[in-house]
C-alpha cells in the first residue's frame, strides 16, 4: 500500500474578505472607525463608572466588566481584520492562531455567563428592591463576576484543546478573517467526529444554559412587574431592563444563528457577515445601548464633563 506524504501545517493563511483593492481600502477605513469607536465607548464607560459615585451599584459594576470584555473582544479580532485588509491575505502561525482562538473564546463564553448574571441582577432588583443591596452586595458581585470568568476560561481551554490537537495537513488556507471553529474543522485531515461532538455539546450547553437562565429571570421579572398596580409604574420598572434585553437579543441571536444552525444551510460568505456582527458591531453598540436611554449614565457623563470643563478653565 502506497504511503501518503502529508505535510504538517505550521502556519495558516487568512483569506479575508475580497481581492478588490478599492473595496479593501474602504473596508479598512470602516473597520478602523468601528474599532476606535468601540475602544472609546467601552473604555469611556469603564472610566465613567469608576469616577461617578452614583454609578457604584451592582448593575454598573457588571456593566463595567461587560465593557471590558467588549473592548478585549474587539481587540482580539479587529486588528487581525485590519492586517488582512492591508495585505489581502495574512499569514498567521499555528501558535498565534491557537492564541487568538483561545482569547476570542474566553471573551465570547464569559460574555454569555455575564449577561446571565446581569439578568439575575435585574430580577433581584425588581422583585426584592428593599433587599437588593443586601442580596447583591459587593462580595456577591465579585463572586458572580469571577465565576463568569472562570466558566469562560474553562470553556476556552476545552474548546482550544479539542480543536488544536487535531491534525492539520497540506491545506492551510482559512477562508475566514480570523481563526474560528467552523473553518478550522474543514481544514483538519484527521477524524473530527469525536471532537465535533465534544465541542458542539459544550458550546451548545454554554449558549443554551445561559439563555435559559436569562429566560427564567425575565419570566420572573414579568411576573413581578404584573404585580405593580399602575401602568406607568410597570413601564418605568420594565424600562430598567430594556438595555440589557436588547444586548441579550443581539448577542445570543447572532451566536445561535452562527453556531446552532445545521451545516446544510451554511455558506462561508454568510458566516463572515454574521461573525462581523457579533465580533465587531455588537461590542461597538453595547455602550450606546446602555447609555442612550439611561438617565444615570447621562447624568454621570454631564457631571464628569462639567468637572473637566471647570478644571480646564482654572
Short mmCIF file of C-alpha atoms in Angstrom, two decimals:
data_model
loop_
_atom_site.label_atom_id
_atom_site.label_comp_id
_atom_site.label_asym_id
_atom_site.label_seq_id
_atom_site.Cartn_x
_atom_site.Cartn_y
_atom_site.Cartn_z
CA UNK A 1 0.00 0.00 0.00
CA UNK A 2 1.47 3.37 -1.03
CA UNK A 3 2.36 5.73 1.77
CA UNK A 4 0.71 9.18 1.59
CA UNK A 5 3.03 12.07 2.47
CA UNK A 6 1.23 14.76 4.44
CA UNK A 7 2.92 17.99 5.46
CA UNK A 8 2.01 19.15 8.95
CA UNK A 9 0.74 22.72 8.97
CA UNK A 10 2.87 25.20 10.95
CA UNK A 11 1.06 28.34 9.77
CA UNK A 12 -2.30 29.35 8.34
CA UNK A 13 -3.28 31.86 5.65
CA UNK A 14 -6.34 34.00 6.44
CA UNK A 15 -8.04 34.81 3.15
CA UNK A 16 -10.09 37.77 4.41
CA UNK A 17 -12.98 39.37 2.51
CA UNK A 18 -12.13 40.50 -1.02
CA UNK A 19 -9.36 40.86 -3.60
CA UNK A 20 -10.62 44.25 -4.81
CA UNK A 21 -8.04 46.90 -3.68
CA UNK A 22 -10.58 49.75 -3.67
CA UNK A 23 -13.06 47.78 -1.61
CA UNK A 24 -10.26 46.70 0.74
CA UNK A 25 -9.34 50.33 1.44
CA UNK A 26 -12.97 51.25 2.08
CA UNK A 27 -13.45 48.28 4.42
CA UNK A 28 -10.19 49.13 6.21
CA UNK A 29 -11.46 52.65 6.98
CA UNK A 30 -14.86 51.32 8.08
CA UNK A 31 -13.40 48.71 10.44
CA UNK A 32 -10.80 51.14 11.78
CA UNK A 33 -13.53 53.65 12.64
CA UNK A 34 -15.62 50.88 14.24
CA UNK A 35 -12.63 49.80 16.34
CA UNK A 36 -11.83 53.32 17.53
CA UNK A 37 -15.49 53.95 18.44
CA UNK A 38 -15.59 50.59 20.27
CA UNK A 39 -12.50 51.40 22.34
CA UNK A 40 -13.65 54.95 23.05
CA UNK A 41 -17.16 53.83 24.07
CA UNK A 42 -16.18 50.87 26.24
CA UNK A 43 -13.10 52.36 27.91
CA UNK A 44 -15.08 55.58 28.42
CA UNK A 45 -17.88 53.60 30.08
CA UNK A 46 -15.42 51.90 32.46
CA UNK A 47 -13.81 55.25 33.41
CA UNK A 48 -17.22 56.91 33.86
CA UNK A 49 -18.42 54.15 36.21
CA UNK A 50 -15.21 54.43 38.25
CA UNK A 51 -15.36 58.24 38.50
CA UNK A 52 -19.03 58.76 39.40
CA UNK A 53 -20.17 57.58 42.84
CA UNK A 54 -23.82 57.40 41.68
CA UNK A 55 -22.84 54.53 39.37
CA UNK A 56 -21.22 52.47 42.14
CA UNK A 57 -24.07 49.98 42.08
CA UNK A 58 -24.16 46.25 41.15
CA UNK A 59 -25.75 46.87 37.75
CA UNK A 60 -22.98 49.24 36.69
CA UNK A 61 -20.29 47.05 38.25
CA UNK A 62 -21.43 44.25 35.92
CA UNK A 63 -21.70 46.73 33.04
CA UNK A 64 -18.07 47.81 33.54
CA UNK A 65 -16.98 44.19 33.13
CA UNK A 66 -19.18 43.83 30.05
CA UNK A 67 -17.42 46.89 28.60
CA UNK A 68 -14.04 45.37 29.46
CA UNK A 69 -14.98 42.15 27.66
CA UNK A 70 -16.24 44.05 24.62
CA UNK A 71 -13.03 46.08 24.40
CA UNK A 72 -10.95 42.88 24.66
CA UNK A 73 -13.27 41.08 22.23
CA UNK A 74 -12.77 43.76 19.58
CA UNK A 75 -9.01 43.91 20.24
CA UNK A 76 -8.62 40.18 19.64
CA UNK A 77 -10.39 40.27 16.25
CA UNK A 78 -10.39 43.74 14.66
CA UNK A 79 -6.59 44.29 14.40
CA UNK A 80 -6.42 40.94 12.56
CA UNK A 81 -9.14 42.13 10.17
CA UNK A 82 -7.23 45.38 9.53
CA UNK A 83 -3.99 43.47 8.90
CA UNK A 84 -5.76 41.13 6.46
CA UNK A 85 -7.30 44.05 4.57
CA UNK A 86 -3.92 45.76 4.11
CA UNK A 87 -2.32 42.63 2.64
CA UNK A 88 -5.33 40.87 1.02
CA UNK A 89 -4.32 37.77 3.00
CA UNK A 90 -2.41 37.28 6.24
CA UNK A 91 -0.05 34.53 7.34
CA UNK A 92 -0.56 33.56 10.98
CA UNK A 93 1.48 30.93 12.82
CA UNK A 94 -0.13 27.86 14.37
CA UNK A 95 0.57 29.22 17.87
CA UNK A 96 -0.82 32.67 17.07
CA UNK A 97 -3.95 31.10 15.61
CA UNK A 98 -4.44 28.98 18.74
CA UNK A 99 -3.88 32.04 20.99
CA UNK A 100 -6.39 34.13 19.03
CA UNK A 101 -8.92 31.28 19.15
CA UNK A 102 -8.38 30.90 22.91
CA UNK A 103 -8.80 34.58 23.82
CA UNK A 104 -11.74 35.00 21.44
CA UNK A 105 -13.48 32.04 23.13
CA UNK A 106 -12.77 33.42 26.63
CA UNK A 107 -14.41 36.74 25.70
CA UNK A 108 -17.43 35.15 24.00
CA UNK A 109 -18.08 32.49 26.67
CA UNK A 110 -17.54 34.90 29.59
CA UNK A 111 -19.93 37.39 28.00
CA UNK A 112 -22.59 34.66 27.82
CA UNK A 113 -22.22 33.99 31.55
CA UNK A 114 -22.02 37.69 32.42
CA UNK A 115 -25.24 38.51 30.54
CA UNK A 116 -26.94 35.73 32.54
CA UNK A 117 -25.57 37.24 35.78
CA UNK A 118 -26.89 40.65 34.73
CA UNK A 119 -30.35 39.13 34.11
CA UNK A 120 -30.29 37.67 37.65
CA UNK A 121 -29.25 41.09 38.98
CA UNK A 122 -32.25 42.75 37.26
CA UNK A 123 -34.57 40.07 38.68
CA UNK A 124 -33.39 40.67 42.27
CA UNK A 125 -33.55 44.47 41.82
CA UNK A 126 -37.16 44.35 40.58
CA UNK A 127 -38.61 41.53 42.69
CA UNK A 128 -36.92 42.50 46.01
CA UNK A 129 -35.90 46.18 45.80
CA UNK A 130 -35.63 46.59 49.59
CA UNK A 131 -33.28 43.61 49.91
CA UNK A 132 -31.35 44.34 46.71
CA UNK A 133 -28.25 45.87 48.28
CA UNK A 134 -28.11 43.03 50.81
CA UNK A 135 -28.67 40.21 48.31
CA UNK A 136 -26.33 41.63 45.68
CA UNK A 137 -23.60 43.06 47.92
CA UNK A 138 -20.03 43.79 46.71
CA UNK A 139 -18.79 40.37 47.83
CA UNK A 140 -21.58 38.62 45.89
CA UNK A 141 -20.89 40.79 42.84
CA UNK A 142 -17.24 39.78 42.79
CA UNK A 143 -18.13 36.11 43.24
CA UNK A 144 -20.56 36.24 40.32
CA UNK A 145 -18.08 38.03 38.06
CA UNK A 146 -15.18 35.74 38.99
CA UNK A 147 -17.48 32.76 38.40
CA UNK A 148 -18.29 34.09 34.91
CA UNK A 149 -14.58 34.48 34.09
CA UNK A 150 -13.70 31.02 35.44
CA UNK A 151 -16.50 29.40 33.43
CA UNK A 152 -15.46 31.33 30.32
CA UNK A 153 -11.82 30.32 30.72
CA UNK A 154 -12.78 26.67 31.30
CA UNK A 155 -14.84 26.68 28.11
CA UNK A 156 -11.93 28.28 26.22
CA UNK A 157 -9.41 25.71 27.47
CA UNK A 158 -11.69 22.81 26.48
CA UNK A 159 -12.58 24.26 23.06
CA UNK A 160 -9.00 25.24 22.18
CA UNK A 161 -7.50 21.92 23.33
CA UNK A 162 -10.03 19.89 21.35
CA UNK A 163 -9.55 21.99 18.21
CA UNK A 164 -5.77 22.31 18.13
CA UNK A 165 -4.99 18.69 18.98
CA UNK A 166 -6.47 17.80 15.58
CA UNK A 167 -4.06 17.17 12.68
CA UNK A 168 -3.84 19.90 10.02
CA UNK A 169 -2.08 18.82 6.82
CA UNK A 170 -1.28 20.36 3.42
CA UNK A 171 -4.19 22.80 3.02
CA UNK A 172 -3.64 25.79 5.31
CA UNK A 173 -5.88 28.43 3.71
CA UNK A 174 -8.64 29.58 6.09
CA UNK A 175 -11.49 31.14 4.14
CA UNK A 176 -12.24 33.50 7.01
CA UNK A 177 -10.86 36.66 8.64
CA UNK A 178 -9.83 35.07 11.96
CA UNK A 179 -9.25 31.62 13.46
CA UNK A 180 -12.77 30.39 14.18
CA UNK A 181 -14.05 26.87 14.73
CA UNK A 182 -16.07 26.06 11.54
CA UNK A 183 -13.31 26.95 9.00
CA UNK A 184 -10.65 25.23 11.13
CA UNK A 185 -12.63 21.98 11.29
CA UNK A 186 -12.87 22.00 7.49
CA UNK A 187 -9.05 22.03 7.25
CA UNK A 188 -8.45 19.14 9.66
CA UNK A 189 -7.09 15.99 7.99
CA UNK A 190 -7.82 13.73 10.98
CA UNK A 191 -11.22 12.38 12.01
CA UNK A 192 -13.11 15.26 13.65
CA UNK A 193 -16.26 13.34 14.64
CA UNK A 194 -15.49 12.92 18.35
CA UNK A 195 -14.00 16.40 18.61
CA UNK A 196 -17.04 17.97 16.99
CA UNK A 197 -19.37 16.09 19.34
CA UNK A 198 -17.49 17.35 22.42
CA UNK A 199 -17.13 20.94 21.17
CA UNK A 200 -20.70 21.22 19.90
CA UNK A 201 -22.14 19.66 23.08
CA UNK A 202 -20.30 22.04 25.43
CA UNK A 203 -20.72 25.02 23.10
CA UNK A 204 -24.46 24.44 22.90
CA UNK A 205 -24.57 23.89 26.66
CA UNK A 206 -22.91 27.28 27.34
CA UNK A 207 -25.25 29.14 24.98
CA UNK A 208 -28.48 27.32 25.90
CA UNK A 209 -27.85 27.12 29.68
CA UNK A 210 -27.22 30.87 29.91
CA UNK A 211 -30.14 31.61 27.59
CA UNK A 212 -32.33 29.51 29.89
CA UNK A 213 -31.16 31.43 32.98
CA UNK A 214 -31.94 34.71 31.20
CA UNK A 215 -35.35 33.43 30.06
CA UNK A 216 -36.32 32.27 33.57
CA UNK A 217 -35.08 35.57 35.06
CA UNK A 218 -37.23 37.59 32.67
CA UNK A 219 -40.28 35.42 33.22
CA UNK A 220 -39.93 36.10 36.96
CA UNK A 221 -39.33 39.79 36.20
CA UNK A 222 -42.55 39.94 34.15
CA UNK A 223 -44.39 38.20 36.99
CA UNK A 224 -43.06 40.81 39.46
CA UNK A 225 -43.93 43.71 37.12
CA UNK A 226 -47.51 42.50 36.71
CA UNK A 227 -47.95 42.96 40.47
CA UNK A 228 -47.35 46.69 40.05
CA UNK A 229 -50.79 48.34 40.01
CA UNK A 230 -50.21 51.41 37.82
CA UNK A 231 -49.39 51.04 34.13
CA UNK A 232 -46.90 53.91 34.42
CA UNK A 233 -45.12 52.08 37.24
CA UNK A 234 -44.96 48.88 35.19
CA UNK A 235 -43.50 50.71 32.20
CA UNK A 236 -40.93 52.51 34.37
CA UNK A 237 -39.88 49.27 36.07
CA UNK A 238 -39.52 47.35 32.81
CA UNK A 239 -37.55 50.21 31.21
CA UNK A 240 -34.65 49.38 33.56
CA UNK A 241 -34.33 46.04 31.70
CA UNK A 242 -34.68 47.37 28.15
CA UNK A 243 -30.95 47.93 27.54
CA UNK A 244 -29.97 44.51 28.87
CA UNK A 245 -32.73 42.79 26.92
CA UNK A 246 -31.56 44.49 23.70
CA UNK A 247 -27.93 43.43 24.31
CA UNK A 248 -29.03 39.85 25.04
CA UNK A 249 -31.18 39.63 21.91
CA UNK A 250 -28.36 40.89 19.67
CA UNK A 251 -25.59 38.76 21.20
CA UNK A 252 -27.41 35.46 21.69
CA UNK A 253 -29.36 35.86 18.46
CA UNK A 254 -26.18 36.05 16.37
CA UNK A 255 -24.43 33.27 18.36
CA UNK A 256 -27.37 30.91 17.90
CA UNK A 257 -27.60 31.77 14.20
CA UNK A 258 -23.85 31.21 13.76
CA UNK A 259 -23.23 28.06 15.82
CA UNK A 260 -26.54 26.24 16.28
CA UNK A 261 -27.57 26.09 12.62
CA UNK A 262 -27.34 22.86 10.67
CA UNK A 263 -24.41 22.62 8.27
CA UNK A 264 -26.57 22.25 5.15
CA UNK A 265 -27.73 25.87 5.10
CA UNK A 266 -24.35 27.47 5.78
CA UNK A 267 -22.16 29.43 3.39
CA UNK A 268 -18.71 30.97 4.13
CA UNK A 269 -19.79 34.44 3.00
CA UNK A 270 -22.90 34.35 5.18
CA UNK A 271 -20.81 33.22 8.16
CA UNK A 272 -18.41 36.13 7.62
CA UNK A 273 -21.25 38.67 7.74
CA UNK A 274 -22.75 37.14 10.90
CA UNK A 275 -19.32 36.94 12.56
CA UNK A 276 -18.62 40.60 11.77
CA UNK A 277 -21.85 41.48 13.54
CA UNK A 278 -21.06 39.79 16.86
CA UNK A 279 -17.27 40.38 16.91
CA UNK A 280 -17.16 43.98 15.65
CA UNK A 281 -20.60 45.62 15.57
CA UNK A 282 -22.10 44.43 18.89
CA UNK A 283 -19.06 45.48 21.01
CA UNK A 284 -19.38 48.92 19.42
CA UNK A 285 -23.16 49.13 20.01
CA UNK A 286 -23.27 47.97 23.66
CA UNK A 287 -22.01 51.26 25.21
CA UNK A 288 -24.58 53.13 23.11
CA UNK A 289 -27.37 50.72 24.09
CA UNK A 290 -26.58 51.16 27.80
CA UNK A 291 -26.14 54.95 27.69
CA UNK A 292 -28.65 56.45 25.26
CA UNK A 293 -31.74 55.57 27.34
CA UNK A 294 -30.06 55.50 30.75
CA UNK A 295 -30.63 58.64 32.84
CA UNK A 296 -27.94 57.71 35.41
CA UNK A 297 -25.25 57.31 32.74
CA UNK A 298 -26.29 60.54 31.00
CA UNK A 299 -26.25 62.45 34.30
CA UNK A 300 -22.84 60.99 35.21
CA UNK A 301 -21.45 61.94 31.80
CA UNK A 302 -22.68 65.54 32.15
CA UNK A 303 -21.24 65.72 35.67
CA UNK A 304 -17.81 64.38 34.66
CA UNK A 305 -17.58 66.57 31.53
CA UNK A 306 -18.70 69.55 33.65
CA UNK A 307 -15.88 68.89 36.12
CA UNK A 308 -13.40 68.60 33.27
CA UNK A 309 -14.52 71.93 31.76
CA UNK A 310 -14.22 73.68 35.14
CA UNK A 311 -10.71 72.25 35.68
CA UNK A 312 -9.70 73.42 32.20
CA UNK A 313 -10.84 76.98 32.95
CA UNK A 314 -8.96 77.12 36.23
#
